[in-house]
């Protein structure tokens, strides 16, 4: 097992090697006991995490807050820029510089691609991208991979269907890039034609050994996969709401279609209507486990970055 983690910032999963991913997953499993037993330790005692959330968030923000607290530190920040001086016209750069003075690491979510990368260039503390527009969501990918490893046993040899909004969904962009670092993985890309995986990600995949296939229906692939990774249609990113209304509800997973299948259902959440409520009480439901796994994985990320980069 690799004993160093090379990255100072977590901006894009494309900056990761397989070893970097394995390092974080391994650290996360060591921290799982603390996370699951709802205890705290003193690994990051006295450390402060800055949370700059310019876009809405429930799981990502709460799990980062829980993670820093379980490690003995604390978090400060805002959840919508209306409650910060950004609403008075302060620049993102000035806001980030101010956070840098208070905190040991920054977590940033913004509707524009590239904002966390920009901030990582102007502050000295580690910067974590918690979602930048329709770009990347690397820490979600790490917890997705952790869930797959725990539930299926391995990421190598995986057959996975990414379903829904592959165009605007940042979680599936990062996840596709990450899966291409593993061996013998097959991805089915299931979406309406309007929401296909961006060409830029397909070009990335073409440069690797990963096998992928674009399809427009779930029925043709459901017997062949270990994981159905379902995503929400990203309403807020449609320039024209009428286009969203036409596609809304395009794919719905329900209990009946899963019966007898040997697979798990994942979803980064929030779900709208793409997984029926009757799946919740079945063995297929791993989306709440996945959400809970955010805590040990984000604990591993914070512990690694903050310890490796003391102020
Ligand atoms: C996702 C996101 O923000 O990209 N949510 C999350 O972080 N778990 C998915 C989504 O909003 O659909």
PDB file of C-alpha atoms and ligand atoms in Angstrom:
ATOM      1  CA  UNK A   1       0.000   0.000   0.000  1.00  0.00           C
ATOM      2  CA  UNK A   2       1.268   3.439  -0.976  1.00  0.00           C
ATOM      3  CA  UNK A   3       2.155   5.494   2.079  1.00  0.00           C
ATOM      4  CA  UNK A   4       2.132   8.977   0.589  1.00  0.00           C
ATOM      5  CA  UNK A   5      -0.622  11.056  -0.919  1.00  0.00           C
ATOM      6  CA  UNK A   6       0.796  13.410  -3.534  1.00  0.00           C
ATOM      7  CA  UNK A   7      -1.913  16.021  -3.953  1.00  0.00           C
ATOM      8  CA  UNK A   8      -2.214  19.231  -1.977  1.00  0.00           C
ATOM      9  CA  UNK A   9      -5.587  20.187  -3.448  1.00  0.00           C
ATOM     10  CA  UNK A  10      -8.525  18.079  -4.603  1.00  0.00           C
ATOM     11  CA  UNK A  11      -9.772  19.893  -7.691  1.00  0.00           C
ATOM     12  CA  UNK A  12     -10.375  17.233 -10.337  1.00  0.00           C
ATOM     13  CA  UNK A  13     -10.346  13.455 -10.170  1.00  0.00           C
ATOM     14  CA  UNK A  14      -8.202  13.676 -13.310  1.00  0.00           C
ATOM     15  CA  UNK A  15      -5.308  14.727 -11.059  1.00  0.00           C
ATOM     16  CA  UNK A  16      -5.466  11.325  -9.316  1.00  0.00           C
ATOM     17  CA  UNK A  17      -3.548   8.141  -9.992  1.00  0.00           C
ATOM     18  CA  UNK A  18      -5.056   4.849  -8.920  1.00  0.00           C
ATOM     19  CA  UNK A  19      -2.670   4.820  -5.914  1.00  0.00           C
ATOM     20  CA  UNK A  20      -3.992   8.180  -4.710  1.00  0.00           C
ATOM     21  CA  UNK A  21      -7.542   6.848  -4.789  1.00  0.00           C
ATOM     22  CA  UNK A  22      -6.517   3.677  -2.964  1.00  0.00           C
ATOM     23  CA  UNK A  23      -4.699   5.728  -0.334  1.00  0.00           C
ATOM     24  CA  UNK A  24      -7.878   7.677   0.518  1.00  0.00           C
ATOM     25  CA  UNK A  25     -10.126   4.571   0.461  1.00  0.00           C
ATOM     26  CA  UNK A  26      -7.729   2.777   2.776  1.00  0.00           C
ATOM     27  CA  UNK A  27      -7.581   5.733   5.198  1.00  0.00           C
ATOM     28  CA  UNK A  28     -11.379   5.918   5.100  1.00  0.00           C
ATOM     29  CA  UNK A  29     -11.769   2.302   6.146  1.00  0.00           C
ATOM     30  CA  UNK A  30      -9.468   2.957   9.119  1.00  0.00           C
ATOM     31  CA  UNK A  31     -11.689   5.874  10.168  1.00  0.00           C
ATOM     32  CA  UNK A  32     -14.973   4.067   9.577  1.00  0.00           C
ATOM     33  CA  UNK A  33     -15.303   2.891  13.185  1.00  0.00           C
ATOM     34  CA  UNK A  34     -15.218   6.430  14.520  1.00  0.00           C
ATOM     35  CA  UNK A  35     -17.670   7.607  11.879  1.00  0.00           C
ATOM     36  CA  UNK A  36     -20.122   4.730  12.333  1.00  0.00           C
ATOM     37  CA  UNK A  37     -19.997   4.690  16.142  1.00  0.00           C
ATOM     38  CA  UNK A  38     -20.500   8.458  16.096  1.00  0.00           C
ATOM     39  CA  UNK A  39     -17.466   9.131  18.223  1.00  0.00           C
ATOM     40  CA  UNK A  40     -14.803  11.812  17.912  1.00  0.00           C
ATOM     41  CA  UNK A  41     -11.015  11.633  17.961  1.00  0.00           C
ATOM     42  CA  UNK A  42      -8.304  14.255  18.237  1.00  0.00           C
ATOM     43  CA  UNK A  43      -6.552  13.780  14.876  1.00  0.00           C
ATOM     44  CA  UNK A  44      -7.358  17.345  13.786  1.00  0.00           C
ATOM     45  CA  UNK A  45      -7.865  18.939  17.191  1.00  0.00           C
ATOM     46  CA  UNK A  46      -8.012  22.716  16.915  1.00  0.00           C
ATOM     47  CA  UNK A  47      -8.148  22.720  13.114  1.00  0.00           C
ATOM     48  CA  UNK A  48     -10.764  24.814  11.305  1.00  0.00           C
ATOM     49  CA  UNK A  49     -12.330  23.935   7.974  1.00  0.00           C
ATOM     50  CA  UNK A  50     -13.743  26.747   5.811  1.00  0.00           C
ATOM     51  CA  UNK A  51     -16.929  25.938   3.891  1.00  0.00           C
ATOM     52  CA  UNK A  52     -17.730  28.288   1.011  1.00  0.00           C
ATOM     53  CA  UNK A  53     -20.962  27.011  -0.548  1.00  0.00           C
ATOM     54  CA  UNK A  54     -22.195  29.354  -3.260  1.00  0.00           C
ATOM     55  CA  UNK A  55     -24.633  26.646  -4.478  1.00  0.00           C
ATOM     56  CA  UNK A  56     -27.152  24.654  -2.405  1.00  0.00           C
ATOM     57  CA  UNK A  57     -25.957  21.499  -0.654  1.00  0.00           C
ATOM     58  CA  UNK A  58     -27.241  19.146   1.994  1.00  0.00           C
ATOM     59  CA  UNK A  59     -25.075  16.007   2.097  1.00  0.00           C
ATOM     60  CA  UNK A  60     -21.796  17.449   0.924  1.00  0.00           C
ATOM     61  CA  UNK A  61     -21.765  20.351   3.362  1.00  0.00           C
ATOM     62  CA  UNK A  62     -23.165  18.402   6.316  1.00  0.00           C
ATOM     63  CA  UNK A  63     -20.822  15.464   5.797  1.00  0.00           C
ATOM     64  CA  UNK A  64     -17.765  17.751   5.575  1.00  0.00           C
ATOM     65  CA  UNK A  65     -18.913  19.439   8.804  1.00  0.00           C
ATOM     66  CA  UNK A  66     -19.481  16.085  10.474  1.00  0.00           C
ATOM     67  CA  UNK A  67     -16.101  14.840   9.246  1.00  0.00           C
ATOM     68  CA  UNK A  68     -14.102  17.764  10.656  1.00  0.00           C
ATOM     69  CA  UNK A  69     -15.988  17.547  13.964  1.00  0.00           C
ATOM     70  CA  UNK A  70     -15.426  13.793  14.332  1.00  0.00           C
ATOM     71  CA  UNK A  71     -11.713  14.488  13.816  1.00  0.00           C
ATOM     72  CA  UNK A  72     -11.766  16.955  16.723  1.00  0.00           C
ATOM     73  CA  UNK A  73     -11.794  20.138  14.616  1.00  0.00           C
ATOM     74  CA  UNK A  74     -14.544  22.555  13.643  1.00  0.00           C
ATOM     75  CA  UNK A  75     -16.045  24.169  10.549  1.00  0.00           C
ATOM     76  CA  UNK A  76     -17.079  27.714   9.646  1.00  0.00           C
ATOM     77  CA  UNK A  77     -18.643  29.111   6.492  1.00  0.00           C
ATOM     78  CA  UNK A  78     -21.733  30.003   4.563  1.00  0.00           C
ATOM     79  CA  UNK A  79     -24.250  28.106   2.508  1.00  0.00           C
ATOM     80  CA  UNK A  80     -25.470  30.730   0.183  1.00  0.00           C
ATOM     81  CA  UNK A  81     -23.574  33.790  -0.835  1.00  0.00           C
ATOM     82  CA  UNK A  82     -26.568  35.939   0.121  1.00  0.00           C
ATOM     83  CA  UNK A  83     -25.506  35.548   3.755  1.00  0.00           C
ATOM     84  CA  UNK A  84     -21.885  36.539   3.064  1.00  0.00           C
ATOM     85  CA  UNK A  85     -20.259  39.760   1.904  1.00  0.00           C
ATOM     86  CA  UNK A  86     -20.260  38.404  -1.649  1.00  0.00           C
ATOM     87  CA  UNK A  87     -23.803  39.820  -1.718  1.00  0.00           C
ATOM     88  CA  UNK A  88     -22.261  43.266  -0.978  1.00  0.00           C
ATOM     89  CA  UNK A  89     -20.036  42.893  -4.015  1.00  0.00           C
ATOM     90  CA  UNK A  90     -16.956  41.320  -2.422  1.00  0.00           C
ATOM     91  CA  UNK A  91     -14.968  39.268  -4.935  1.00  0.00           C
ATOM     92  CA  UNK A  92     -14.594  35.507  -4.598  1.00  0.00           C
ATOM     93  CA  UNK A  93     -10.841  36.070  -4.425  1.00  0.00           C
ATOM     94  CA  UNK A  94     -11.096  38.439  -1.458  1.00  0.00           C
ATOM     95  CA  UNK A  95     -13.547  36.121   0.302  1.00  0.00           C
ATOM     96  CA  UNK A  96     -11.177  33.185  -0.174  1.00  0.00           C
ATOM     97  CA  UNK A  97      -8.156  35.178   1.072  1.00  0.00           C
ATOM     98  CA  UNK A  98     -10.104  36.045   4.192  1.00  0.00           C
ATOM     99  CA  UNK A  99     -11.074  32.399   4.751  1.00  0.00           C
ATOM    100  CA  UNK A 100      -7.423  31.465   4.318  1.00  0.00           C
ATOM    101  CA  UNK A 101      -6.571  33.638   7.313  1.00  0.00           C
ATOM    102  CA  UNK A 102      -9.081  31.765   9.489  1.00  0.00           C
ATOM    103  CA  UNK A 103      -8.873  28.166   8.263  1.00  0.00           C
ATOM    104  CA  UNK A 104      -6.595  25.164   7.685  1.00  0.00           C
ATOM    105  CA  UNK A 105      -8.382  24.031   4.494  1.00  0.00           C
ATOM    106  CA  UNK A 106     -11.174  25.301   2.231  1.00  0.00           C
ATOM    107  CA  UNK A 107     -14.106  23.437   0.706  1.00  0.00           C
ATOM    108  CA  UNK A 108     -15.730  25.254  -2.214  1.00  0.00           C
ATOM    109  CA  UNK A 109     -18.904  24.685  -4.191  1.00  0.00           C
ATOM    110  CA  UNK A 110     -19.749  27.086  -6.994  1.00  0.00           C
ATOM    111  CA  UNK A 111     -21.974  27.132 -10.070  1.00  0.00           C
ATOM    112  CA  UNK A 112     -19.023  28.025 -12.319  1.00  0.00           C
ATOM    113  CA  UNK A 113     -16.507  25.447 -13.505  1.00  0.00           C
ATOM    114  CA  UNK A 114     -12.969  26.218 -12.475  1.00  0.00           C
ATOM    115  CA  UNK A 115     -13.642  28.376  -9.397  1.00  0.00           C
ATOM    116  CA  UNK A 116     -11.916  26.035  -6.923  1.00  0.00           C
ATOM    117  CA  UNK A 117      -8.948  25.702  -9.242  1.00  0.00           C
ATOM    118  CA  UNK A 118      -8.703  29.477  -9.408  1.00  0.00           C
ATOM    119  CA  UNK A 119      -8.855  29.770  -5.611  1.00  0.00           C
ATOM    120  CA  UNK A 120      -6.229  27.046  -5.151  1.00  0.00           C
ATOM    121  CA  UNK A 121      -3.878  29.326  -7.086  1.00  0.00           C
ATOM    122  CA  UNK A 122      -4.293  32.258  -4.707  1.00  0.00           C
ATOM    123  CA  UNK A 123      -4.341  30.645  -1.228  1.00  0.00           C
ATOM    124  CA  UNK A 124      -1.743  28.516   0.575  1.00  0.00           C
ATOM    125  CA  UNK A 125      -4.140  26.172   2.405  1.00  0.00           C
ATOM    126  CA  UNK A 126      -5.469  23.001   0.686  1.00  0.00           C
ATOM    127  CA  UNK A 127      -8.552  23.579  -1.476  1.00  0.00           C
ATOM    128  CA  UNK A 128     -11.235  20.953  -2.057  1.00  0.00           C
ATOM    129  CA  UNK A 129     -13.683  21.192  -4.951  1.00  0.00           C
ATOM    130  CA  UNK A 130     -17.122  20.231  -3.620  1.00  0.00           C
ATOM    131  CA  UNK A 131     -18.717  20.586  -7.066  1.00  0.00           C
ATOM    132  CA  UNK A 132     -18.095  23.213  -9.750  1.00  0.00           C
ATOM    133  CA  UNK A 133     -21.066  23.678 -12.043  1.00  0.00           C
ATOM    134  CA  UNK A 134     -21.388  20.828 -14.506  1.00  0.00           C
ATOM    135  CA  UNK A 135     -17.657  20.140 -14.127  1.00  0.00           C
ATOM    136  CA  UNK A 136     -16.317  17.807 -11.446  1.00  0.00           C
ATOM    137  CA  UNK A 137     -17.230  16.518  -7.988  1.00  0.00           C
ATOM    138  CA  UNK A 138     -14.136  14.538  -6.997  1.00  0.00           C
ATOM    139  CA  UNK A 139     -14.933  13.861  -3.330  1.00  0.00           C
ATOM    140  CA  UNK A 140     -18.330  12.408  -4.316  1.00  0.00           C
ATOM    141  CA  UNK A 141     -16.443  10.073  -6.634  1.00  0.00           C
ATOM    142  CA  UNK A 142     -14.176   8.930  -3.814  1.00  0.00           C
ATOM    143  CA  UNK A 143     -17.172   8.029  -1.663  1.00  0.00           C
ATOM    144  CA  UNK A 144     -18.857   6.365  -4.650  1.00  0.00           C
ATOM    145  CA  UNK A 145     -15.773   4.202  -5.195  1.00  0.00           C
ATOM    146  CA  UNK A 146     -15.578   3.431  -1.475  1.00  0.00           C
ATOM    147  CA  UNK A 147     -19.205   2.266  -1.595  1.00  0.00           C
ATOM    148  CA  UNK A 148     -18.603   0.108  -4.691  1.00  0.00           C
ATOM    149  CA  UNK A 149     -15.525  -1.473  -3.097  1.00  0.00           C
ATOM    150  CA  UNK A 150     -17.383  -2.227   0.140  1.00  0.00           C
ATOM    151  CA  UNK A 151     -20.533  -3.542  -1.501  1.00  0.00           C
ATOM    152  CA  UNK A 152     -19.182  -5.384  -4.560  1.00  0.00           C
ATOM    153  CA  UNK A 153     -15.734  -6.281  -3.197  1.00  0.00           C
ATOM    154  CA  UNK A 154     -13.667  -4.718  -5.973  1.00  0.00           C
ATOM    155  CA  UNK A 155     -13.685  -1.887  -8.505  1.00  0.00           C
ATOM    156  CA  UNK A 156     -11.733  -3.898 -11.074  1.00  0.00           C
ATOM    157  CA  UNK A 157     -14.011  -6.018 -13.320  1.00  0.00           C
ATOM    158  CA  UNK A 158     -17.021  -3.775 -12.567  1.00  0.00           C
ATOM    159  CA  UNK A 159     -19.967  -3.395 -14.903  1.00  0.00           C
ATOM    160  CA  UNK A 160     -21.818  -0.179 -14.148  1.00  0.00           C
ATOM    161  CA  UNK A 161     -24.627   1.788 -15.779  1.00  0.00           C
ATOM    162  CA  UNK A 162     -24.568   5.575 -15.358  1.00  0.00           C
ATOM    163  CA  UNK A 163     -28.155   6.668 -15.826  1.00  0.00           C
ATOM    164  CA  UNK A 164     -29.903  10.012 -16.318  1.00  0.00           C
ATOM    165  CA  UNK A 165     -28.341  13.413 -16.809  1.00  0.00           C
ATOM    166  CA  UNK A 166     -24.882  12.590 -18.105  1.00  0.00           C
ATOM    167  CA  UNK A 167     -24.542  16.012 -19.717  1.00  0.00           C
ATOM    168  CA  UNK A 168     -24.862  18.279 -16.683  1.00  0.00           C
ATOM    169  CA  UNK A 169     -24.281  15.757 -13.862  1.00  0.00           C
ATOM    170  CA  UNK A 170     -20.831  16.429 -12.440  1.00  0.00           C
ATOM    171  CA  UNK A 171     -20.813  13.253 -10.326  1.00  0.00           C
ATOM    172  CA  UNK A 172     -20.884  11.025 -13.413  1.00  0.00           C
ATOM    173  CA  UNK A 173     -18.147  13.062 -15.081  1.00  0.00           C
ATOM    174  CA  UNK A 174     -15.733  12.516 -12.189  1.00  0.00           C
ATOM    175  CA  UNK A 175     -16.807   8.907 -11.721  1.00  0.00           C
ATOM    176  CA  UNK A 176     -16.181   8.041 -15.392  1.00  0.00           C
ATOM    177  CA  UNK A 177     -12.699   9.538 -15.263  1.00  0.00           C
ATOM    178  CA  UNK A 178     -11.913   7.635 -12.053  1.00  0.00           C
ATOM    179  CA  UNK A 179     -13.220   4.278 -13.289  1.00  0.00           C
ATOM    180  CA  UNK A 180     -10.871   4.453 -16.249  1.00  0.00           C
ATOM    181  CA  UNK A 181      -7.983   4.009 -13.787  1.00  0.00           C
ATOM    182  CA  UNK A 182      -9.225   0.507 -12.889  1.00  0.00           C
ATOM    183  CA  UNK A 183      -8.953  -2.763 -14.820  1.00  0.00           C
ATOM    184  CA  UNK A 184     -11.572  -4.393 -16.988  1.00  0.00           C
ATOM    185  CA  UNK A 185     -14.382  -1.939 -16.191  1.00  0.00           C
ATOM    186  CA  UNK A 186     -17.354  -1.553 -18.518  1.00  0.00           C
ATOM    187  CA  UNK A 187     -19.572   1.536 -18.370  1.00  0.00           C
ATOM    188  CA  UNK A 188     -23.001   1.727 -19.952  1.00  0.00           C
ATOM    189  CA  UNK A 189     -23.989   5.357 -20.510  1.00  0.00           C
ATOM    190  CA  UNK A 190     -27.783   5.486 -20.331  1.00  0.00           C
ATOM    191  CA  UNK A 191     -29.405   8.823 -21.119  1.00  0.00           C
ATOM    192  CA  UNK A 192     -31.897  10.578 -23.359  1.00  0.00           C
ATOM    193  CA  UNK A 193     -30.147  11.864 -26.488  1.00  0.00           C
ATOM    194  CA  UNK A 194     -30.335  15.438 -25.178  1.00  0.00           C
ATOM    195  CA  UNK A 195     -28.356  14.548 -22.057  1.00  0.00           C
ATOM    196  CA  UNK A 196     -25.530  12.414 -23.385  1.00  0.00           C
ATOM    197  CA  UNK A 197     -22.086  12.297 -21.819  1.00  0.00           C
ATOM    198  CA  UNK A 198     -20.075  15.327 -23.026  1.00  0.00           C
ATOM    199  CA  UNK A 199     -17.639  14.679 -25.868  1.00  0.00           C
ATOM    200  CA  UNK A 200     -14.781  15.892 -23.703  1.00  0.00           C
ATOM    201  CA  UNK A 201     -15.291  13.011 -21.230  1.00  0.00           C
ATOM    202  CA  UNK A 202     -15.668  10.484 -24.074  1.00  0.00           C
ATOM    203  CA  UNK A 203     -12.349  11.723 -25.455  1.00  0.00           C
ATOM    204  CA  UNK A 204     -10.782  11.116 -22.009  1.00  0.00           C
ATOM    205  CA  UNK A 205     -12.263   7.596 -21.933  1.00  0.00           C
ATOM    206  CA  UNK A 206     -11.031   6.862 -25.454  1.00  0.00           C
ATOM    207  CA  UNK A 207      -7.482   7.518 -24.282  1.00  0.00           C
ATOM    208  CA  UNK A 208      -7.739   4.682 -21.734  1.00  0.00           C
ATOM    209  CA  UNK A 209      -8.555   0.978 -21.864  1.00  0.00           C
ATOM    210  CA  UNK A 210     -12.038   1.398 -20.433  1.00  0.00           C
ATOM    211  CA  UNK A 211     -14.911  -0.029 -22.403  1.00  0.00           C
ATOM    212  CA  UNK A 212     -18.065   2.062 -22.694  1.00  0.00           C
ATOM    213  CA  UNK A 213     -21.303   1.936 -24.628  1.00  0.00           C
ATOM    214  CA  UNK A 214     -24.005   4.588 -25.048  1.00  0.00           C
ATOM    215  CA  UNK A 215     -27.571   3.264 -24.836  1.00  0.00           C
ATOM    216  CA  UNK A 216     -30.956   4.908 -24.405  1.00  0.00           C
ATOM    217  CA  UNK A 217     -32.796   2.333 -22.323  1.00  0.00           C
ATOM    218  CA  UNK A 218     -32.239   0.470 -19.071  1.00  0.00           C
ATOM    219  CA  UNK A 219     -33.921  -2.797 -20.120  1.00  0.00           C
ATOM    220  CA  UNK A 220     -31.155  -3.721 -22.558  1.00  0.00           C
ATOM    221  CA  UNK A 221     -28.394  -3.549 -19.928  1.00  0.00           C
ATOM    222  CA  UNK A 222     -30.017  -4.339 -16.588  1.00  0.00           C
ATOM    223  CA  UNK A 223     -29.121  -8.041 -16.668  1.00  0.00           C
ATOM    224  CA  UNK A 224     -25.476  -7.254 -17.334  1.00  0.00           C
ATOM    225  CA  UNK A 225     -24.550  -4.789 -14.575  1.00  0.00           C
ATOM    226  CA  UNK A 226     -23.348  -4.864 -10.961  1.00  0.00           C
ATOM    227  CA  UNK A 227     -24.356  -1.252 -10.289  1.00  0.00           C
ATOM    228  CA  UNK A 228     -27.123   1.041 -11.479  1.00  0.00           C
ATOM    229  CA  UNK A 229     -25.796   4.545 -10.726  1.00  0.00           C
ATOM    230  CA  UNK A 230     -28.856   6.749 -11.084  1.00  0.00           C
ATOM    231  CA  UNK A 231     -28.726  10.554 -11.296  1.00  0.00           C
ATOM    232  CA  UNK A 232     -31.134  13.454 -11.094  1.00  0.00           C
ATOM    233  CA  UNK A 233     -31.912  15.533 -14.163  1.00  0.00           C
ATOM    234  CA  UNK A 234     -30.097  18.782 -13.270  1.00  0.00           C
ATOM    235  CA  UNK A 235     -33.003  21.190 -13.704  1.00  0.00           C
ATOM    236  CA  UNK A 236     -31.002  24.233 -12.562  1.00  0.00           C
ATOM    237  CA  UNK A 237     -28.536  23.861 -15.442  1.00  0.00           C
ATOM    238  CA  UNK A 238     -31.087  23.928 -18.298  1.00  0.00           C
ATOM    239  CA  UNK A 239     -31.002  27.251 -20.147  1.00  0.00           C
ATOM    240  CA  UNK A 240     -34.647  26.645 -21.186  1.00  0.00           C
ATOM    241  CA  UNK A 241     -37.054  25.156 -18.620  1.00  0.00           C
ATOM    242  CA  UNK A 242     -39.271  23.757 -21.436  1.00  0.00           C
ATOM    243  CA  UNK A 243     -36.407  21.466 -22.430  1.00  0.00           C
ATOM    244  CA  UNK A 244     -36.279  20.180 -18.849  1.00  0.00           C
ATOM    245  CA  UNK A 245     -40.051  19.565 -18.806  1.00  0.00           C
ATOM    246  CA  UNK A 246     -39.770  17.386 -21.936  1.00  0.00           C
ATOM    247  CA  UNK A 247     -37.149  15.086 -20.401  1.00  0.00           C
ATOM    248  CA  UNK A 248     -38.240  15.072 -16.759  1.00  0.00           C
ATOM    249  CA  UNK A 249     -39.103  11.583 -15.545  1.00  0.00           C
ATOM    250  CA  UNK A 250     -37.357   9.922 -18.524  1.00  0.00           C
ATOM    251  CA  UNK A 251     -36.023   7.058 -16.376  1.00  0.00           C
ATOM    252  CA  UNK A 252     -37.570   5.646 -13.229  1.00  0.00           C
ATOM    253  CA  UNK A 253     -36.155   2.645 -11.375  1.00  0.00           C
ATOM    254  CA  UNK A 254     -38.745   0.669  -9.444  1.00  0.00           C
ATOM    255  CA  UNK A 255     -38.799  -2.492  -7.359  1.00  0.00           C
ATOM    256  CA  UNK A 256     -40.465  -4.623 -10.008  1.00  0.00           C
ATOM    257  CA  UNK A 257     -37.738  -4.103 -12.584  1.00  0.00           C
ATOM    258  CA  UNK A 258     -35.064  -5.077 -10.043  1.00  0.00           C
ATOM    259  CA  UNK A 259     -36.621  -8.365  -8.897  1.00  0.00           C
ATOM    260  CA  UNK A 260     -34.274 -11.338  -9.347  1.00  0.00           C
ATOM    261  CA  UNK A 261     -31.356  -9.131 -10.395  1.00  0.00           C
ATOM    262  CA  UNK A 262     -27.904  -9.311  -8.860  1.00  0.00           C
ATOM    263  CA  UNK A 263     -27.028  -5.634  -8.596  1.00  0.00           C
ATOM    264  CA  UNK A 264     -27.052  -2.605  -6.337  1.00  0.00           C
ATOM    265  CA  UNK A 265     -28.648   0.795  -6.880  1.00  0.00           C
ATOM    266  CA  UNK A 266     -26.613   3.915  -6.102  1.00  0.00           C
ATOM    267  CA  UNK A 267     -27.489   7.625  -6.382  1.00  0.00           C
ATOM    268  CA  UNK A 268     -25.496  10.668  -5.240  1.00  0.00           C
ATOM    269  CA  UNK A 269     -28.820  12.185  -4.043  1.00  0.00           C
ATOM    270  CA  UNK A 270     -30.939  14.264  -3.931  1.00  0.00           C
ATOM    271  CA  UNK A 271     -33.407  12.083  -5.834  1.00  0.00           C
ATOM    272  CA  UNK A 272     -36.524  13.583  -7.342  1.00  0.00           C
ATOM    273  CA  UNK A 273     -38.544  10.820  -9.021  1.00  0.00           C
ATOM    274  CA  UNK A 274     -35.876   8.666 -10.669  1.00  0.00           C
ATOM    275  CA  UNK A 275     -35.915   5.955  -7.972  1.00  0.00           C
ATOM    276  CA  UNK A 276     -39.383   4.913  -6.787  1.00  0.00           C
ATOM    277  CA  UNK A 277     -39.937   4.795  -3.027  1.00  0.00           C
ATOM    278  CA  UNK A 278     -40.596   1.041  -3.177  1.00  0.00           C
ATOM    279  CA  UNK A 279     -36.879   0.409  -3.816  1.00  0.00           C
ATOM    280  CA  UNK A 280     -35.960   1.908  -0.422  1.00  0.00           C
ATOM    281  CA  UNK A 281     -36.870  -1.202   1.575  1.00  0.00           C
ATOM    282  CA  UNK A 282     -35.120  -3.661  -0.732  1.00  0.00           C
ATOM    283  CA  UNK A 283     -31.613  -5.121  -0.651  1.00  0.00           C
ATOM    284  CA  UNK A 284     -30.862  -3.135  -3.834  1.00  0.00           C
ATOM    285  CA  UNK A 285     -30.907   0.211  -2.029  1.00  0.00           C
ATOM    286  CA  UNK A 286     -27.343   1.337  -1.338  1.00  0.00           C
ATOM    287  CA  UNK A 287     -27.926   5.076  -1.794  1.00  0.00           C
ATOM    288  CA  UNK A 288     -28.348   5.820   1.891  1.00  0.00           C
ATOM    289  CA  UNK A 289     -25.284   3.725   2.765  1.00  0.00           C
ATOM    290  CA  UNK A 290     -23.475   5.688   0.057  1.00  0.00           C
ATOM    291  CA  UNK A 291     -24.542   8.987   1.705  1.00  0.00           C
ATOM    292  CA  UNK A 292     -23.361   7.727   5.121  1.00  0.00           C
ATOM    293  CA  UNK A 293     -20.012   6.711   3.609  1.00  0.00           C
ATOM    294  CA  UNK A 294     -19.421  10.408   2.893  1.00  0.00           C
ATOM    295  CA  UNK A 295     -18.302  10.849   6.498  1.00  0.00           C
ATOM    296  CA  UNK A 296     -15.368   8.362   6.719  1.00  0.00           C
ATOM    297  CA  UNK A 297     -14.260   9.260   3.189  1.00  0.00           C
ATOM    298  CA  UNK A 298     -14.304  13.006   3.848  1.00  0.00           C
ATOM    299  CA  UNK A 299     -12.599  12.396   7.214  1.00  0.00           C
ATOM    300  CA  UNK A 300      -9.832  10.607   5.302  1.00  0.00           C
ATOM    301  CA  UNK A 301      -9.555  13.502   2.829  1.00  0.00           C
ATOM    302  CA  UNK A 302      -9.389  16.172   5.545  1.00  0.00           C
ATOM    303  CA  UNK A 303      -6.972  14.241   7.733  1.00  0.00           C
ATOM    304  CA  UNK A 304      -4.639  13.617   4.804  1.00  0.00           C
ATOM    305  CA  UNK A 305      -4.656  17.120   3.326  1.00  0.00           C
ATOM    306  CA  UNK A 306      -4.488  19.035   6.606  1.00  0.00           C
ATOM    307  CA  UNK A 307      -1.777  16.820   8.159  1.00  0.00           C
ATOM    308  CA  UNK A 308       0.296  16.872   4.968  1.00  0.00           C
ATOM    309  CA  UNK A 309       0.057  20.655   4.689  1.00  0.00           C
ATOM    310  CA  UNK A 310       0.519  22.240   8.113  1.00  0.00           C
ATOM    311  CA  UNK A 311       0.178  26.042   8.089  1.00  0.00           C
TER     312      UNK A 311
HETATM  313  C1  LIG B   1     -24.813  15.986  -6.350  1.00  0.00           C
HETATM  314  C2  LIG B   1     -24.211  17.306  -6.775  1.00  0.00           C
HETATM  315  O1  LIG B   1     -24.298  18.303  -6.049  1.00  0.00           O
HETATM  316  O2  LIG B   1     -23.615  17.306  -7.839  1.00  0.00           O
HETATM  317  N1  LIG B   1     -25.191  15.962  -5.012  1.00  0.00           N
HETATM  318  C3  LIG B   1     -24.272  15.633  -4.075  1.00  0.00           C
HETATM  319  O3  LIG B   1     -23.277  16.298  -3.890  1.00  0.00           O
HETATM  320  N2  LIG B   1     -24.489  14.493  -3.406  1.00  0.00           N
HETATM  321  C4  LIG B   1     -25.867  15.489  -7.263  1.00  0.00           C
HETATM  322  C5  LIG B   1     -27.029  16.368  -7.605  1.00  0.00           C
HETATM  323  O4  LIG B   1     -27.160  17.517  -7.164  1.00  0.00           O
HETATM  324  O5  LIG B   1     -27.871  15.877  -8.367  1.00  0.00           O
END
